[in-house]
Short mmCIF file of C-alpha atoms and ligand atoms in Angstrom, two decimals:
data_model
loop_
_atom_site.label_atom_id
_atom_site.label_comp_id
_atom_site.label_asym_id
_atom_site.label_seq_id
_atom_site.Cartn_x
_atom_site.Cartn_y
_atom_site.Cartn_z
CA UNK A 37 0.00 0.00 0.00
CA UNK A 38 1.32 3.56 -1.14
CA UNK A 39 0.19 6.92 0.00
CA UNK A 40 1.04 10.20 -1.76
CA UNK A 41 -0.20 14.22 -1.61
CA UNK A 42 -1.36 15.26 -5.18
CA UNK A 43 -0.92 19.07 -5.02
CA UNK A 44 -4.35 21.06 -6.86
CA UNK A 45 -5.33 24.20 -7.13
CA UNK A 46 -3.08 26.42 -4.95
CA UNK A 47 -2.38 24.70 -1.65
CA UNK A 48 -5.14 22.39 -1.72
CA UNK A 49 -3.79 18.15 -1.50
CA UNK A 50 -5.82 15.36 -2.65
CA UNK A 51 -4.23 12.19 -0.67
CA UNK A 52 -4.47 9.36 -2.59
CA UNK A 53 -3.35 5.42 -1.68
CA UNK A 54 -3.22 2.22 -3.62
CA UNK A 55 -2.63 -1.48 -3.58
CA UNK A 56 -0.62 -1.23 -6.80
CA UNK A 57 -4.53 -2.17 -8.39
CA UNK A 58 -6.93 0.04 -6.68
CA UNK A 59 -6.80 3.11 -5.20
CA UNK A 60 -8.82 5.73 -3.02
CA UNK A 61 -8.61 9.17 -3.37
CA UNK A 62 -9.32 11.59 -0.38
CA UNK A 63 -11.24 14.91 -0.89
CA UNK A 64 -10.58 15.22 -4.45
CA UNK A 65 -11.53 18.72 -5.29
CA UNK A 66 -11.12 18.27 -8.94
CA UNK A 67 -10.73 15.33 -11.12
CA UNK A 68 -8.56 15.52 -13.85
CA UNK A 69 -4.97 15.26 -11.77
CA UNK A 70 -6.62 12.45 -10.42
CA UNK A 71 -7.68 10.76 -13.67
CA UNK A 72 -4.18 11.44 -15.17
CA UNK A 73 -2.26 9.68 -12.49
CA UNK A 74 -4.55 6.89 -12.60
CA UNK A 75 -4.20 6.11 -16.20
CA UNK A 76 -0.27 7.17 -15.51
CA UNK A 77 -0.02 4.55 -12.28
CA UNK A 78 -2.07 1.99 -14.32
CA UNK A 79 -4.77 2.02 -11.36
CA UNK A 80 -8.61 1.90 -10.87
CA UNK A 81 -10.52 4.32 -8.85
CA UNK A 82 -12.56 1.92 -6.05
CA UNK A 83 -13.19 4.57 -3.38
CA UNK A 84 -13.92 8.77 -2.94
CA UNK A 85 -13.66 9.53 0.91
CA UNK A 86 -15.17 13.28 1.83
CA UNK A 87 -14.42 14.86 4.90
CA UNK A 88 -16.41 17.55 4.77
CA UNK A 89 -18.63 19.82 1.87
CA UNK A 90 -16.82 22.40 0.99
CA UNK A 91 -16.46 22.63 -3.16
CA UNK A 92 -12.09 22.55 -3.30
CA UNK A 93 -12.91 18.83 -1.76
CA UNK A 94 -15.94 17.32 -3.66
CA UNK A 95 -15.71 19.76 -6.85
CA UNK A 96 -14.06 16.31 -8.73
CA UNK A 97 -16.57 13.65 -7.04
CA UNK A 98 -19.06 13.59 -10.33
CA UNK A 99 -16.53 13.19 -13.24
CA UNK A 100 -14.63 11.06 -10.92
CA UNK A 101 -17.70 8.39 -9.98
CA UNK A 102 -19.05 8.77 -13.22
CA UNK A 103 -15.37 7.79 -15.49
CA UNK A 104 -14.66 5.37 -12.61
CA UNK A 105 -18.14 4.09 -10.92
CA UNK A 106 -15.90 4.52 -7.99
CA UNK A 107 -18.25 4.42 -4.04
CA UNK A 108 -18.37 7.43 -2.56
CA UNK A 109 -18.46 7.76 1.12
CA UNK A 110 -18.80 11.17 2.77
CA UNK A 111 -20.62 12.42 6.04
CA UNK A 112 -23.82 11.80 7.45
CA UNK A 113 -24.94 15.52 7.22
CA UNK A 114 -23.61 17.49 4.58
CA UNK A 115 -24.80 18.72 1.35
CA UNK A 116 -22.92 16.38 -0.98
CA UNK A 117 -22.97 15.37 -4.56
CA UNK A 118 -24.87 12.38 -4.76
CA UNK A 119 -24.97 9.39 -4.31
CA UNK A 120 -23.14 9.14 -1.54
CA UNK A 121 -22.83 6.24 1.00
CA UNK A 122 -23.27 8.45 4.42
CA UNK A 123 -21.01 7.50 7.60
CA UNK A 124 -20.64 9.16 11.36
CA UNK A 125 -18.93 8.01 14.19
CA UNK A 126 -17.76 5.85 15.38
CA UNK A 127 -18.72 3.54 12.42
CA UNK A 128 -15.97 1.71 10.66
CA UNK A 129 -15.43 1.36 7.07
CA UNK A 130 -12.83 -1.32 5.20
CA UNK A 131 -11.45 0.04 2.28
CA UNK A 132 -8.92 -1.18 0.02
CA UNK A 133 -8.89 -3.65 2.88
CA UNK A 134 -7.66 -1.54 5.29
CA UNK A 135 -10.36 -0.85 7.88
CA UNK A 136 -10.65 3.05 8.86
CA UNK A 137 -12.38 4.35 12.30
CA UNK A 138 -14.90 7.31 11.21
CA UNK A 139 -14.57 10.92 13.77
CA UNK A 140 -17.11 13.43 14.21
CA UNK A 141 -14.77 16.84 14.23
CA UNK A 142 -16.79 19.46 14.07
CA UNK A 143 -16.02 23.01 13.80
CA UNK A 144 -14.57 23.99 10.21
CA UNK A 145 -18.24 22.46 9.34
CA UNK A 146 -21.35 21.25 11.15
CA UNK A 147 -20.47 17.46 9.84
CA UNK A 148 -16.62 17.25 9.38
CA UNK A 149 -15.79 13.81 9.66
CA UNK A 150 -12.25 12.24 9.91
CA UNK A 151 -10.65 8.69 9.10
CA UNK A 152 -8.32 7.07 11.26
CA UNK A 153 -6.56 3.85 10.40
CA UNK A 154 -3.98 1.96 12.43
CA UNK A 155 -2.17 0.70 9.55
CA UNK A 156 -2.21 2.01 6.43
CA UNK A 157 1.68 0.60 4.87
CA UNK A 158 2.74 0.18 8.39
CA UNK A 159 1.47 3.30 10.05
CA UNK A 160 -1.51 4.45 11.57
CA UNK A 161 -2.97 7.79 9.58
CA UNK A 162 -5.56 9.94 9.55
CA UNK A 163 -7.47 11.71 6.90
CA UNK A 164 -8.48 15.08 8.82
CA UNK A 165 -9.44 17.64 6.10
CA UNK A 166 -9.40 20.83 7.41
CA UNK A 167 -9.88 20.20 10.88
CA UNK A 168 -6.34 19.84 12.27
CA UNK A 169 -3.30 21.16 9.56
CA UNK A 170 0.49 21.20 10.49
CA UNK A 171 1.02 23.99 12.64
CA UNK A 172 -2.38 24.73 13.09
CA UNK A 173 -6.48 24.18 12.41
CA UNK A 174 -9.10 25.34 10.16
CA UNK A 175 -11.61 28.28 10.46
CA UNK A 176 -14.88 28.15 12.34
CA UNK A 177 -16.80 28.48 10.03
CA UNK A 178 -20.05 27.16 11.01
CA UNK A 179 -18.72 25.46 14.43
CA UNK A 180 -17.81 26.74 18.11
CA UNK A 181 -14.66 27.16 19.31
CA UNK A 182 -15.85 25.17 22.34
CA UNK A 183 -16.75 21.46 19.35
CA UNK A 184 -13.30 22.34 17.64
CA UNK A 185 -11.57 22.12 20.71
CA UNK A 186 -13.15 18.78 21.41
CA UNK A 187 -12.71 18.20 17.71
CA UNK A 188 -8.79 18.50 17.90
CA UNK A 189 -8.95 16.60 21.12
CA UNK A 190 -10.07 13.72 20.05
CA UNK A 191 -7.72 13.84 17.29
CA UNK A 192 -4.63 14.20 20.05
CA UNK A 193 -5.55 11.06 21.90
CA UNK A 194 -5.07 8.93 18.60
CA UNK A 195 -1.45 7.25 18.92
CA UNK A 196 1.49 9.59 18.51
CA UNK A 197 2.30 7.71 15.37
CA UNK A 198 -0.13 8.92 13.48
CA UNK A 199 0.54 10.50 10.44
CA UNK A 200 -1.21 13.20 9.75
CA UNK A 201 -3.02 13.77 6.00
CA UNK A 202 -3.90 17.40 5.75
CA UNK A 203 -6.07 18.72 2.93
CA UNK A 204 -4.07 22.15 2.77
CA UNK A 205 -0.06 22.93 2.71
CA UNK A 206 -0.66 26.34 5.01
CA UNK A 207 2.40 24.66 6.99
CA UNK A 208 4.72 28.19 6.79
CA UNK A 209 2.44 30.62 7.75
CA UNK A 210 0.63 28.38 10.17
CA UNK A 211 4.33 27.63 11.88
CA UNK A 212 5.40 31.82 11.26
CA UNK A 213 1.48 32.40 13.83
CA UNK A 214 3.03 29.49 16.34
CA UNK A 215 6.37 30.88 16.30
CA UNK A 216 4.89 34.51 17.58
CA UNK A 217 3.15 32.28 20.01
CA UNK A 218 6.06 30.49 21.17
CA UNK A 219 9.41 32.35 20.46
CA UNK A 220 11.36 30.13 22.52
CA UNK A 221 9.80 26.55 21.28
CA UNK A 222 13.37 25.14 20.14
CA UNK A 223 11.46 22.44 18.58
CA UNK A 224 9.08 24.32 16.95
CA UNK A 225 11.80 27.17 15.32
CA UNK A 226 14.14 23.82 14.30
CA UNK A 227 10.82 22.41 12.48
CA UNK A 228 10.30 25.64 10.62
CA UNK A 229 13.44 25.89 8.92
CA UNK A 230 13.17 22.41 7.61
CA UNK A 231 9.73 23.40 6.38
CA UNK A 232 11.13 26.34 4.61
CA UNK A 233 14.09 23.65 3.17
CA UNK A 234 10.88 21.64 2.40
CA UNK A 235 9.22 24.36 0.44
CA UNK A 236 12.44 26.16 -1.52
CA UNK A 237 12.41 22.83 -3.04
CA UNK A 238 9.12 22.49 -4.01
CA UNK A 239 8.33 19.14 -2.11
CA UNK A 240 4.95 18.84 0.68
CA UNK A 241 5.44 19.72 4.38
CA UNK A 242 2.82 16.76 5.24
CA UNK A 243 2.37 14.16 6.41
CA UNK A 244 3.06 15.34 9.68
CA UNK A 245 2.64 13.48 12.59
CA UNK A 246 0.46 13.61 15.70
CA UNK A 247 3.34 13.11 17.95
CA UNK A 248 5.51 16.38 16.13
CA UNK A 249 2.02 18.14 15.95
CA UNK A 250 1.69 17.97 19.86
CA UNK A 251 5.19 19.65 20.20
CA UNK A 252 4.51 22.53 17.10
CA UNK A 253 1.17 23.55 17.12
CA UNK A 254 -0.12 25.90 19.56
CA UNK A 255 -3.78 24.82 19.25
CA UNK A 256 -3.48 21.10 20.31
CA UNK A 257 -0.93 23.09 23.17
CA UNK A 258 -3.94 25.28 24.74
CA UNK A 259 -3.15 23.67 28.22
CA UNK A 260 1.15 24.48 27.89
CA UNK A 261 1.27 27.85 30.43
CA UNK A 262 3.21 29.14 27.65
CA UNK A 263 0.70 29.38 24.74
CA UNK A 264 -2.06 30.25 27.71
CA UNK A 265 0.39 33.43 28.46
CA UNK A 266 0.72 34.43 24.58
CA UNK A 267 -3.10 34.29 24.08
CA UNK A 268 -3.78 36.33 27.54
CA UNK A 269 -2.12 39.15 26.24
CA UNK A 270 -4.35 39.31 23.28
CA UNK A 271 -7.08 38.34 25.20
CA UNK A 272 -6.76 38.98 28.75
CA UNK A 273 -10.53 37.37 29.87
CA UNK A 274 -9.10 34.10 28.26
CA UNK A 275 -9.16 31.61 31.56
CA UNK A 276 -10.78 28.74 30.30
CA UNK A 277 -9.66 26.15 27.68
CA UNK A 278 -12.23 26.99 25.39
CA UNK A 279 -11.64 30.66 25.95
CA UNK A 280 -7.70 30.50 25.44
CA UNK A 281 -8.60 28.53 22.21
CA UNK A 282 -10.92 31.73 20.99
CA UNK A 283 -8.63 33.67 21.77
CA UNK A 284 -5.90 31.92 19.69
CA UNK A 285 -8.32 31.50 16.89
CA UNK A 286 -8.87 34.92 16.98
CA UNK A 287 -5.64 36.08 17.06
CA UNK A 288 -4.55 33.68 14.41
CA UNK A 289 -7.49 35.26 11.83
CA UNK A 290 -5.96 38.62 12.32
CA UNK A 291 -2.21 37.67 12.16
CA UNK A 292 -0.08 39.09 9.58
CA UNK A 293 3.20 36.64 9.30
ZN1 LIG B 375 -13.02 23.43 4.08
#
């Protein structure tokens, strides 16, 4: 089994895996890359995961089920493009043989889902959309801070292993907001400049991993007296975890790296 980031549009990834026969693409938000490096890789489409509704994810999902009659699995209450076989936690779905745990995250969306596996080619990896990205998470755009807080929770009790499938390389200017957040994170500052290695050659920052994630981004480190600090000072009512989160949210919207 082989996993790989297909870079569309701007920043946007479409992760793909495959058995060397089949293969499942993962928010595909358009679908000719897709049916290019199909025909390139000499594969068949089986299965479309969706994580969530918005169009840079499911804008491919007809041309791609109709050249491919590939299933389609999405969550249980979003607007999607149908047919679409619905899913919420914590069902669990085998694809491609591999068997994948389904999360309610939301927060970025009402229904965000997320798909977990503990072995996909050896390693446990989840499929998070825009929930949780390297360095940091996705808008609120129809959540509270208070269900993306549990959202991301969840998502930091899976096993440090994990690695972690983004849908968006924001990686630099999510790690220039958690530098300002936490100057003297050694970790954090060393990470950076192997993103920005990463980037000058042209190659994806992701997967991460939960375990680096927990040690990088300042909004699965709400609870670390250092990040609570940073986000008092912007918000100075900030005293509960939800409220510290808000507050980094908040400040995050507004930064200028
Ligand atoms: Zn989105």
């Amino acid at each position: 089994m082989q996993l790989l980031p297909l870079p569309v549009f701007t920043d946007n990834y479409i992760w793909l895996f495959h058995d060397g026969t089949r293969a499942c693409a993962v928010d595909p938000g358009t679908a000719e890359p897709v049916l290019d490096w199909l025909q390139q890789q000499g594969l068949r489409l089986d299965t479309i995961l969706l994580t969530h509704h918005h169009a840079d994810h499911t804008g491919g999902v007809d041309l791609l089920r109709n050249s491919t009659g590939a299933r389609v699995v999405g969550p249980a209450t979003e607007t999607l493009p149908e047919p679409v076989e619905r899913v919420s936690a914590p069902e669990r779905l085998s694809v491609l043989g591999i068997d994948f745990q389904v999360l309610d995250v939301p927060g970025h969306t009402a229904g965000h889902i997320a798909y977990h596996t503990p072995n996909l080619a050896h390693q446990p990896t989840l499929f998070c959309g825009d929930t949780l990205f390297s360095g940091g998470c996705g808008r609120l755009f129809e959540g509270t801070a208070a269900q993306m807080l549990d959202s991301l929770d969840q998502l930091a009790a899976l096993p440090d292993p994990t690695r972690v499938c983004c849908a968006h390389e924001y990686t630099l200017s999510n790690l220039a907001f958690a530098v300002a957040v936490e100057p003297s994170n050694t970790t954090l500052t060393q990470h950076t400049e192997h993103c920005m290695r990463l980037r000058a050659e042209g190659r994806p920052t992701l997967p991460s991993t939960l375990a680096l994630e927990k040690q990088i981004n300042p909004f699965l480190r709400i609870r670390c007296p250092a990040v609570q600090t940073a986000a008092r000072q912007h918000s100075p009512d900030a005293h509960t975890d939800v409220a510290v989160f808000a507050a980094l949210r908040n400040w995050k919207n507004n930064f200028k790296g």
